[in-house]
PDB file of C-alpha atoms in Angstrom:
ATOM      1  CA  UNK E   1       1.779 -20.113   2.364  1.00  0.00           C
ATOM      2  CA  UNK E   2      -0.891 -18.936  -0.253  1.00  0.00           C
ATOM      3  CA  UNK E   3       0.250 -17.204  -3.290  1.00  0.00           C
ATOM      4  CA  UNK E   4      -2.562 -15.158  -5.586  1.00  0.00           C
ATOM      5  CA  UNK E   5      -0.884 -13.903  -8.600  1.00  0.00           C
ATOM      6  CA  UNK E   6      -2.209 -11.942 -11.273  1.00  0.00           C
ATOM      7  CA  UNK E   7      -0.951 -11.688 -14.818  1.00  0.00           C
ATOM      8  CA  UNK E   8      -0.713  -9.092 -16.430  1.00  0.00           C
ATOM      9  CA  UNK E   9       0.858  -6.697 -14.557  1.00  0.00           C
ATOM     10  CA  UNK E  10       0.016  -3.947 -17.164  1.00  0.00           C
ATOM     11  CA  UNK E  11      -2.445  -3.551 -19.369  1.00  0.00           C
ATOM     12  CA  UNK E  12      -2.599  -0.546 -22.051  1.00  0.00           C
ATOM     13  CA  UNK E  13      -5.873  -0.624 -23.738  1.00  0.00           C
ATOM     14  CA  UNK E  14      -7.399   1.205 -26.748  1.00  0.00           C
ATOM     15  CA  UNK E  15     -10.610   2.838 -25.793  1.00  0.00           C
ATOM     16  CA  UNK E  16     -13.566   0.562 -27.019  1.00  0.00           C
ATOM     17  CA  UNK E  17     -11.480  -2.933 -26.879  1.00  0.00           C
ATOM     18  CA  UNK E  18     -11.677  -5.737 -25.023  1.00  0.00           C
ATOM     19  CA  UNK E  19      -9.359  -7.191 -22.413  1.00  0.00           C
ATOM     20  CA  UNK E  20      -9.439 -10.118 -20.145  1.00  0.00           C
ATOM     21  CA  UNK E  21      -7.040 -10.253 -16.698  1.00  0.00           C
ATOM     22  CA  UNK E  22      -6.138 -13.296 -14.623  1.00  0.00           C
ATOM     23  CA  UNK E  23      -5.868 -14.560 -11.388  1.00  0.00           C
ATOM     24  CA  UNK E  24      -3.911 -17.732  -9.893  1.00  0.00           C
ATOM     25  CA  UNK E  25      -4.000 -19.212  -6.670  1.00  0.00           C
ATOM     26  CA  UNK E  26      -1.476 -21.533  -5.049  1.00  0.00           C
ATOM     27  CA  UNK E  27      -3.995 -23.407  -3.087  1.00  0.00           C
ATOM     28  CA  UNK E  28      -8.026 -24.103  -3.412  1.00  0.00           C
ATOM     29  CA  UNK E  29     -10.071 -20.770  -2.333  1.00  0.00           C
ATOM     30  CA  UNK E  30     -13.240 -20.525  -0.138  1.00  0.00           C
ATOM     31  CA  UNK E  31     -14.205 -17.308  -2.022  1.00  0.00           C
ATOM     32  CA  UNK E  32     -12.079 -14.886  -4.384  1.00  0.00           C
ATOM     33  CA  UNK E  33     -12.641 -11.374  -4.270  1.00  0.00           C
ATOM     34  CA  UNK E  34     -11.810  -8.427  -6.770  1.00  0.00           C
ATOM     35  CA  UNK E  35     -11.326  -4.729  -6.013  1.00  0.00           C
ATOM     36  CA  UNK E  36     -10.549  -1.896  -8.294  1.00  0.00           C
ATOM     37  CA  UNK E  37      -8.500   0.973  -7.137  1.00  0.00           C
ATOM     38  CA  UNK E  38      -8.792   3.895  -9.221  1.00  0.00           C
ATOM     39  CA  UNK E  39      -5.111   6.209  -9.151  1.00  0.00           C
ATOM     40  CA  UNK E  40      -4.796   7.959  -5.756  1.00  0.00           C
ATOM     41  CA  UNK E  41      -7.260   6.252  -4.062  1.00  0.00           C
ATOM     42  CA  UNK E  42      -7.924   2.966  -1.996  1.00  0.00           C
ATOM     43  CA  UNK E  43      -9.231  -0.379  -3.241  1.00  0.00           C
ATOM     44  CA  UNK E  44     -12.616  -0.650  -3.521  1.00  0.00           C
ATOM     45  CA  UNK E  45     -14.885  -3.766  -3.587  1.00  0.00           C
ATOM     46  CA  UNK E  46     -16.283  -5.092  -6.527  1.00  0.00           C
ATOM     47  CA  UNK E  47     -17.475  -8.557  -6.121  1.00  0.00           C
ATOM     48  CA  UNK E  48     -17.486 -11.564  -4.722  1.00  0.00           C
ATOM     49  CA  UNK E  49     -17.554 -15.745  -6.399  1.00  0.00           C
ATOM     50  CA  UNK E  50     -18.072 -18.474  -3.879  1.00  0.00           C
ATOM     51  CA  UNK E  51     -19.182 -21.421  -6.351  1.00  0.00           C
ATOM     52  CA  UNK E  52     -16.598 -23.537  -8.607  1.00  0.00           C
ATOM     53  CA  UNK E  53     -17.571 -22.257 -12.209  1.00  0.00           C
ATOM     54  CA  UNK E  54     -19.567 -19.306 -11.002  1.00  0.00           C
ATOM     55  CA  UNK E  55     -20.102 -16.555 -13.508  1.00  0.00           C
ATOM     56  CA  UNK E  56     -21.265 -12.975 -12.185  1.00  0.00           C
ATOM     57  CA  UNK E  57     -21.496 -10.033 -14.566  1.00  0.00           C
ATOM     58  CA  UNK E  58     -21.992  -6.239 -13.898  1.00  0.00           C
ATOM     59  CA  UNK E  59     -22.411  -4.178 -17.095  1.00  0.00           C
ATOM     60  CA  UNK E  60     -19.528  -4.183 -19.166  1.00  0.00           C
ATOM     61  CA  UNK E  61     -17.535  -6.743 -16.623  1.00  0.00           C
ATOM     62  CA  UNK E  62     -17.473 -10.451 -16.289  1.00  0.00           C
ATOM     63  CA  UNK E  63     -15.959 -12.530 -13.804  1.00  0.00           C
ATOM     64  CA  UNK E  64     -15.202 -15.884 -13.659  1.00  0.00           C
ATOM     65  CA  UNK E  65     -14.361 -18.456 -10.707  1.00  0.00           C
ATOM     66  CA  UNK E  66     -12.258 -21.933 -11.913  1.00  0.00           C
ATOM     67  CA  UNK E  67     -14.055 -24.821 -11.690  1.00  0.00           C
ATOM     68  CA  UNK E  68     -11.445 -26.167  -9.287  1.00  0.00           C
ATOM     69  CA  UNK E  69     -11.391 -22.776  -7.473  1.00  0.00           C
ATOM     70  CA  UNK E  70      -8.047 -22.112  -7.496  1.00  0.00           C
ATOM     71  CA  UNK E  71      -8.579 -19.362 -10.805  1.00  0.00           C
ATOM     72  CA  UNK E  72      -9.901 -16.852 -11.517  1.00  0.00           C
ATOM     73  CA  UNK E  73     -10.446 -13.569 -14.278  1.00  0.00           C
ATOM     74  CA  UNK E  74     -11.983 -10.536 -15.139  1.00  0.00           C
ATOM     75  CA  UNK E  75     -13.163  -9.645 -18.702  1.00  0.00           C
ATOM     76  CA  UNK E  76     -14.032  -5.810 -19.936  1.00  0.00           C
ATOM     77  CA  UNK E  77     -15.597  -5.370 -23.226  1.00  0.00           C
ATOM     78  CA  UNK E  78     -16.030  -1.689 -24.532  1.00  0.00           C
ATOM     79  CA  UNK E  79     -13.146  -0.596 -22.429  1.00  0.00           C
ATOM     80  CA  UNK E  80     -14.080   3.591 -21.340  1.00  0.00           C
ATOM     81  CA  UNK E  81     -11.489   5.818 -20.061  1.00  0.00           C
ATOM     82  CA  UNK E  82     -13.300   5.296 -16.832  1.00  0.00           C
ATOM     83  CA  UNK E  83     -11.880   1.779 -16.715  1.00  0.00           C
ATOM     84  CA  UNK E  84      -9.283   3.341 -15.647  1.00  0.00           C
ATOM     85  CA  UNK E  85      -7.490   2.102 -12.682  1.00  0.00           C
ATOM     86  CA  UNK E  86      -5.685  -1.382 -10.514  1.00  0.00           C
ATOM     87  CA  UNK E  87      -7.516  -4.132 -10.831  1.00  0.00           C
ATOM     88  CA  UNK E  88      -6.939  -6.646  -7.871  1.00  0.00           C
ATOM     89  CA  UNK E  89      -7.747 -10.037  -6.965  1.00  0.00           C
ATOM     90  CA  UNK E  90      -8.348 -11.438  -3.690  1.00  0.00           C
ATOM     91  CA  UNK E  91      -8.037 -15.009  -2.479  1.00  0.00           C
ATOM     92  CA  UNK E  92      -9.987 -15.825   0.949  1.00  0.00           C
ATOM     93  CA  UNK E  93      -8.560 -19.110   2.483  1.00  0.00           C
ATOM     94  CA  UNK E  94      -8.328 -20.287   6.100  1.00  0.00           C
ATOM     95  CA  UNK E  95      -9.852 -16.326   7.053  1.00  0.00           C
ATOM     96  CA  UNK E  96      -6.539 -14.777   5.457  1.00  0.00           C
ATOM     97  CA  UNK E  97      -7.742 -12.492   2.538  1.00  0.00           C
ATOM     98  CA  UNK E  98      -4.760 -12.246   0.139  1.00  0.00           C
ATOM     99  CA  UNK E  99      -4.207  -9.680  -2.576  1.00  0.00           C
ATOM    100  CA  UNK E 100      -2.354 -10.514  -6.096  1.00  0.00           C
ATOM    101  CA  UNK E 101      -0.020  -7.657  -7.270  1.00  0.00           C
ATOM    102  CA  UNK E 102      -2.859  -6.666  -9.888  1.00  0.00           C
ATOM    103  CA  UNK E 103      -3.216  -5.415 -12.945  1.00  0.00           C
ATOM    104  CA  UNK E 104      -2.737  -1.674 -13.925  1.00  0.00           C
ATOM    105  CA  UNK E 105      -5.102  -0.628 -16.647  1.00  0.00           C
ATOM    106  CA  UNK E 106      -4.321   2.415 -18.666  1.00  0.00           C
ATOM    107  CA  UNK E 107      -7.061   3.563 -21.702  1.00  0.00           C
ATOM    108  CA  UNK E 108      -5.950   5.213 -24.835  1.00  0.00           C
ATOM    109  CA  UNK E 109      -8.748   7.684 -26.133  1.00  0.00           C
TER     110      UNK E 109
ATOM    111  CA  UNK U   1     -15.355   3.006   2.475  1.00  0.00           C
ATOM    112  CA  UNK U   2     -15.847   5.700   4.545  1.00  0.00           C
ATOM    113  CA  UNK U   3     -16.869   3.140   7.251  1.00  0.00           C
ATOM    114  CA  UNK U   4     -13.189   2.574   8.069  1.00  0.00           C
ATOM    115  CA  UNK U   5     -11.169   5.175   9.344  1.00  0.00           C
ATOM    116  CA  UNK U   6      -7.302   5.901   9.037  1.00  0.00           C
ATOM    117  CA  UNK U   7      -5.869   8.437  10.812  1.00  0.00           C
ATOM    118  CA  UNK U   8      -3.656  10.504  10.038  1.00  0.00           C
ATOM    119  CA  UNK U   9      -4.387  10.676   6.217  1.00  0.00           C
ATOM    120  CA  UNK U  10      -0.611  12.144   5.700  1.00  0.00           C
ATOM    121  CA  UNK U  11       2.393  11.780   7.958  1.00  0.00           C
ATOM    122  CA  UNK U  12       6.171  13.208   7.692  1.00  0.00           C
ATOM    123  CA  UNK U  13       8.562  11.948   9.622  1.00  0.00           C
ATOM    124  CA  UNK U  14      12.514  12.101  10.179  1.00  0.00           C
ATOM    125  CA  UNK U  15      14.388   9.034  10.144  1.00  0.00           C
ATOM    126  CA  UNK U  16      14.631   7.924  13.062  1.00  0.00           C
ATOM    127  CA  UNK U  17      11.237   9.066  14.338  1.00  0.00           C
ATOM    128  CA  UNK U  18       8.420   6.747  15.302  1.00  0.00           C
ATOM    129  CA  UNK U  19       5.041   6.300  13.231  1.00  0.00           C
ATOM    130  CA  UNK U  20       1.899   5.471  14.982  1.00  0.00           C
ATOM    131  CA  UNK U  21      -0.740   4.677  11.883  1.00  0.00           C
ATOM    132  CA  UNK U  22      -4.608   4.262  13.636  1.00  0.00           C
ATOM    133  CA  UNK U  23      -7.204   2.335  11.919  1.00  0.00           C
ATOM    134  CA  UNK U  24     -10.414   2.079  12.977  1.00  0.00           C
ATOM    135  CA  UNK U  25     -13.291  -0.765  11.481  1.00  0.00           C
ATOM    136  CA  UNK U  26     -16.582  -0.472  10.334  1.00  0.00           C
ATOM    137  CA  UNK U  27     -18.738  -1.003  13.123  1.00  0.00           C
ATOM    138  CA  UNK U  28     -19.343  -4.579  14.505  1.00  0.00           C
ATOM    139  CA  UNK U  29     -15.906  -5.748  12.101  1.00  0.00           C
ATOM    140  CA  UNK U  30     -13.362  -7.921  14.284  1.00  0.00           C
ATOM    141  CA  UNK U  31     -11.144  -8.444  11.684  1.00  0.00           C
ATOM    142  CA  UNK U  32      -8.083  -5.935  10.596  1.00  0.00           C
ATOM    143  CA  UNK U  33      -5.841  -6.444   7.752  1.00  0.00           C
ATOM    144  CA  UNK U  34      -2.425  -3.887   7.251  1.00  0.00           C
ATOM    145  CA  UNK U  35      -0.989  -3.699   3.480  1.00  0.00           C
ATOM    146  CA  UNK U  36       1.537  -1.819   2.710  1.00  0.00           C
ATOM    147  CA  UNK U  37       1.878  -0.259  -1.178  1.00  0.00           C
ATOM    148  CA  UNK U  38       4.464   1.550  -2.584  1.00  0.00           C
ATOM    149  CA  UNK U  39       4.212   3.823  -5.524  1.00  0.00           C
ATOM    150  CA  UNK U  40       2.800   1.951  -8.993  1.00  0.00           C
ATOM    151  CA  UNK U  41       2.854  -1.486  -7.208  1.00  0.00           C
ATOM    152  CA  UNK U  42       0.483  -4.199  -5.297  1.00  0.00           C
ATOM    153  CA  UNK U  43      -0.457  -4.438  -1.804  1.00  0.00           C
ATOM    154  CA  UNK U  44       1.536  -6.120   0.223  1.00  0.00           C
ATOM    155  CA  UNK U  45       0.181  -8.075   3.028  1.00  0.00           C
ATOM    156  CA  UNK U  46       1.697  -7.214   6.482  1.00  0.00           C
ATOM    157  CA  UNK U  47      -0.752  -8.599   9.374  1.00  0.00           C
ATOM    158  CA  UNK U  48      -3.887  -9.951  10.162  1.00  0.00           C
ATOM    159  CA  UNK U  49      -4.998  -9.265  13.455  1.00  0.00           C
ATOM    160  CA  UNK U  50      -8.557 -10.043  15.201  1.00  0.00           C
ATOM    161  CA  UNK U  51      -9.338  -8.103  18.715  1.00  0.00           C
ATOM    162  CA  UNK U  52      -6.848  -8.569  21.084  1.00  0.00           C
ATOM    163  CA  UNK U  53      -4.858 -11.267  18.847  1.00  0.00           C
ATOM    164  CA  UNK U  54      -2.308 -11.267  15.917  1.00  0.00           C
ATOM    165  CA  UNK U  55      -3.459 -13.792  13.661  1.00  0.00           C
ATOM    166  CA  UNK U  56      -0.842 -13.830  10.887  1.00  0.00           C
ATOM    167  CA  UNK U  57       2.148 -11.404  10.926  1.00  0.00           C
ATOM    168  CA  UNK U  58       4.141 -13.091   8.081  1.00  0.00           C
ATOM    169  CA  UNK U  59       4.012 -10.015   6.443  1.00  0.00           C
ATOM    170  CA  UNK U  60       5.425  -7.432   8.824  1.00  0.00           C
ATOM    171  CA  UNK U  61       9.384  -6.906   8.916  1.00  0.00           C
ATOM    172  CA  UNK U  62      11.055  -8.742  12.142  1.00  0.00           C
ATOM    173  CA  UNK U  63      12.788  -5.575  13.631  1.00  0.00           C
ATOM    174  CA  UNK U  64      10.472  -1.958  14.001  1.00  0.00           C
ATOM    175  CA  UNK U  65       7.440  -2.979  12.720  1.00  0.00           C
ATOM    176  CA  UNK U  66       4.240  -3.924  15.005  1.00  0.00           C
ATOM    177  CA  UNK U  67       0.784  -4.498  15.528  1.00  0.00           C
ATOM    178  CA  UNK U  68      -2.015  -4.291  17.393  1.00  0.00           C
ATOM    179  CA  UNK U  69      -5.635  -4.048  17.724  1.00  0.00           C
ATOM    180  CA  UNK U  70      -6.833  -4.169  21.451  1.00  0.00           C
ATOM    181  CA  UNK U  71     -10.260  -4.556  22.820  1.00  0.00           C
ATOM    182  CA  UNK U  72     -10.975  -0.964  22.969  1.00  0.00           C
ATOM    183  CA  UNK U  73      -9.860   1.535  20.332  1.00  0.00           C
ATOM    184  CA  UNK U  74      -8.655   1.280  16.994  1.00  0.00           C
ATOM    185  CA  UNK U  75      -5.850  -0.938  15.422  1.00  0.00           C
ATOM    186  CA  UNK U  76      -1.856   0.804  15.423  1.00  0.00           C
ATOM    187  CA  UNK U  77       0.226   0.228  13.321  1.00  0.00           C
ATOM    188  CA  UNK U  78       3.375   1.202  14.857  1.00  0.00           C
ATOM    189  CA  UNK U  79       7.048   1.826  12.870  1.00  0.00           C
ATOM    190  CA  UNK U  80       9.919   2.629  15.160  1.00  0.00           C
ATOM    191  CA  UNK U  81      13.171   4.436  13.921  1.00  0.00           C
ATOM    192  CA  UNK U  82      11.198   4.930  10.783  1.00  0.00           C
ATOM    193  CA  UNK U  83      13.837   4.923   7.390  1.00  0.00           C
ATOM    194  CA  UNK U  84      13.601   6.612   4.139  1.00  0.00           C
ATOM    195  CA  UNK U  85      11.909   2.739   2.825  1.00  0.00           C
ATOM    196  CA  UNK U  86       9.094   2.619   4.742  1.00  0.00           C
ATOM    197  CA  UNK U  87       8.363   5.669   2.714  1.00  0.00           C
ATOM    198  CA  UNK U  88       4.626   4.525   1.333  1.00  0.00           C
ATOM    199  CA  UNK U  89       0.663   3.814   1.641  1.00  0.00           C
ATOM    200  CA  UNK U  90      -0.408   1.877   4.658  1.00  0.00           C
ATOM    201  CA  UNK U  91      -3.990   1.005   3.736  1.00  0.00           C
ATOM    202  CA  UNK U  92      -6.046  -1.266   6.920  1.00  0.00           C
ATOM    203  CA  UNK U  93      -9.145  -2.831   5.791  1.00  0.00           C
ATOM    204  CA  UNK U  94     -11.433  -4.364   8.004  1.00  0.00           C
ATOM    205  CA  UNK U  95     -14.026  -7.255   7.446  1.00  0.00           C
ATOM    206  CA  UNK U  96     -16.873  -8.963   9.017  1.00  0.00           C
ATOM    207  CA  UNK U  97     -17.165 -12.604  10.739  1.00  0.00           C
ATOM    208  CA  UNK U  98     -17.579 -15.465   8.079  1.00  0.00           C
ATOM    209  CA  UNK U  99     -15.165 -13.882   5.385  1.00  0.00           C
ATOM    210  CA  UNK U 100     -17.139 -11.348   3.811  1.00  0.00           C
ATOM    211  CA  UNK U 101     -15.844  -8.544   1.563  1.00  0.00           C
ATOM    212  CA  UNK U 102     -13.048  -6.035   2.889  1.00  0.00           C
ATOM    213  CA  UNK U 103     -13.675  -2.437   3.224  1.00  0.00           C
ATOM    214  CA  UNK U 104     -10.636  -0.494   2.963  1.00  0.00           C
ATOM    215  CA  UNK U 105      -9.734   3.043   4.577  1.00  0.00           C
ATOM    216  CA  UNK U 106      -8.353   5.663   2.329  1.00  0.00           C
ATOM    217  CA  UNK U 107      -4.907   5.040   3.829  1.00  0.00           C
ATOM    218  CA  UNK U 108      -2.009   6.581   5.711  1.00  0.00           C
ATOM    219  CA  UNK U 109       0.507   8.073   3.190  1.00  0.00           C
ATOM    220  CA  UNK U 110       3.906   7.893   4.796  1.00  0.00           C
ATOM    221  CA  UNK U 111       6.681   9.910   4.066  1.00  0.00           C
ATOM    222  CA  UNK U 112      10.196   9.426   5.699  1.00  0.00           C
ATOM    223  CA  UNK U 113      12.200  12.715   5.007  1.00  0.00           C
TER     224      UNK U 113
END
């Protein structure tokens, strides 16, 4: 079946840096999806790529969708203490939304 | 989202007990997906069920786990003789025709005592 994985599993950031997580899927997605779930709390939606090679920013994030659809990442620049959080990706194939294990993003001030 | 509903937000059980977790979707969503997440890690998949069908339960343990989201009322999530490892989050998330985002509940917190 499909496998997303994301690398890497932790990510310990210094306030005001830049850091870039991944995505991998086993098999060619319809859309990928990424969610952010801040500690204590459920995963919330982010965004959404549908096109091979689309690029979609929102203020300090930037994602990226493969060209061959089967990748995908998220860059932060300026990381903030409110960065804070689990960043997962989503895979959407045949209907079946699947989540990678995600990446776990702590800030030092 | 507050759109989807989880009831109860905390449960204790004994083992041995029974767990009923209820999730109900956003309005006009046919679509229901269980994870399950234990402390620090990812979510699991468990099932994906559409009204009245279970589309793909490759997630969900053979023996006292099941699913189900019938035509009227929300999806269960039901644990029999619950153990001391099912001890987690159950978070449902429901989602539109056409694969459009998921909206998650704020989860079921499980404890097994």
């Amino acid at each position: 079946g499909q496998q997303v994985m994301q690398i890497p599993q932790y990510q310990h950031v210094q306030e005001g840096e830049d850091f870039t997580t991944y995505c991998n899927s086993s098999t060619t997605l319809s859309n990928i999806q990424w969610y952010k779930q801040r500690p204590g709390g459920h995963p919330v939606f982010l965004i959404q790529l549908v096109k091979s090679g689309e690029v979609k920013k929102q203020k300090r994030l930037t994602f990226q969708f493969g060209e061959a659809k089967k990748n995908s990442s998220l860059h932060i620049t300026a990381t903030q203490t409110t960065d804070v959080g689990t960043y997962f990706c989503a895979g959407l194939n045949d209907y079946k939304l699947s989540f990678g294990a995600g990446t776990t993003v702590t800030v030092r001030a | 989202n507050a759109g989807v509903m989880q009831n109860p937000r905390h449960l204790v059980r004994r083992r041995g007990q029974e767990a009923r977790l209820r999730c109900s979707p956003m309005k006009g969503h046919s679509h229901v997906y269980w994870y399950r997440q234990l402390p620090e890690e990812g979510l699991k998949f468990m099932v994906y069920l559409q009204k009245e069908n279970i589309i793909d339960e490759s997630g969900m343990p053979k023996e006292r786990f099941s699913a189900e989201f019938p035509k009227e009322g929300p999806s269960i999530l039901r644990i029999q003789q619950v153990v001391r490892g099912d001890s987690a989050a159950y978070f449902c998330a429901s989602q539109g025709q056409g694969g459009t985002e998921a909206f998650f509940g704020q989860g079921t917190r499980l404890t097994v005592v």
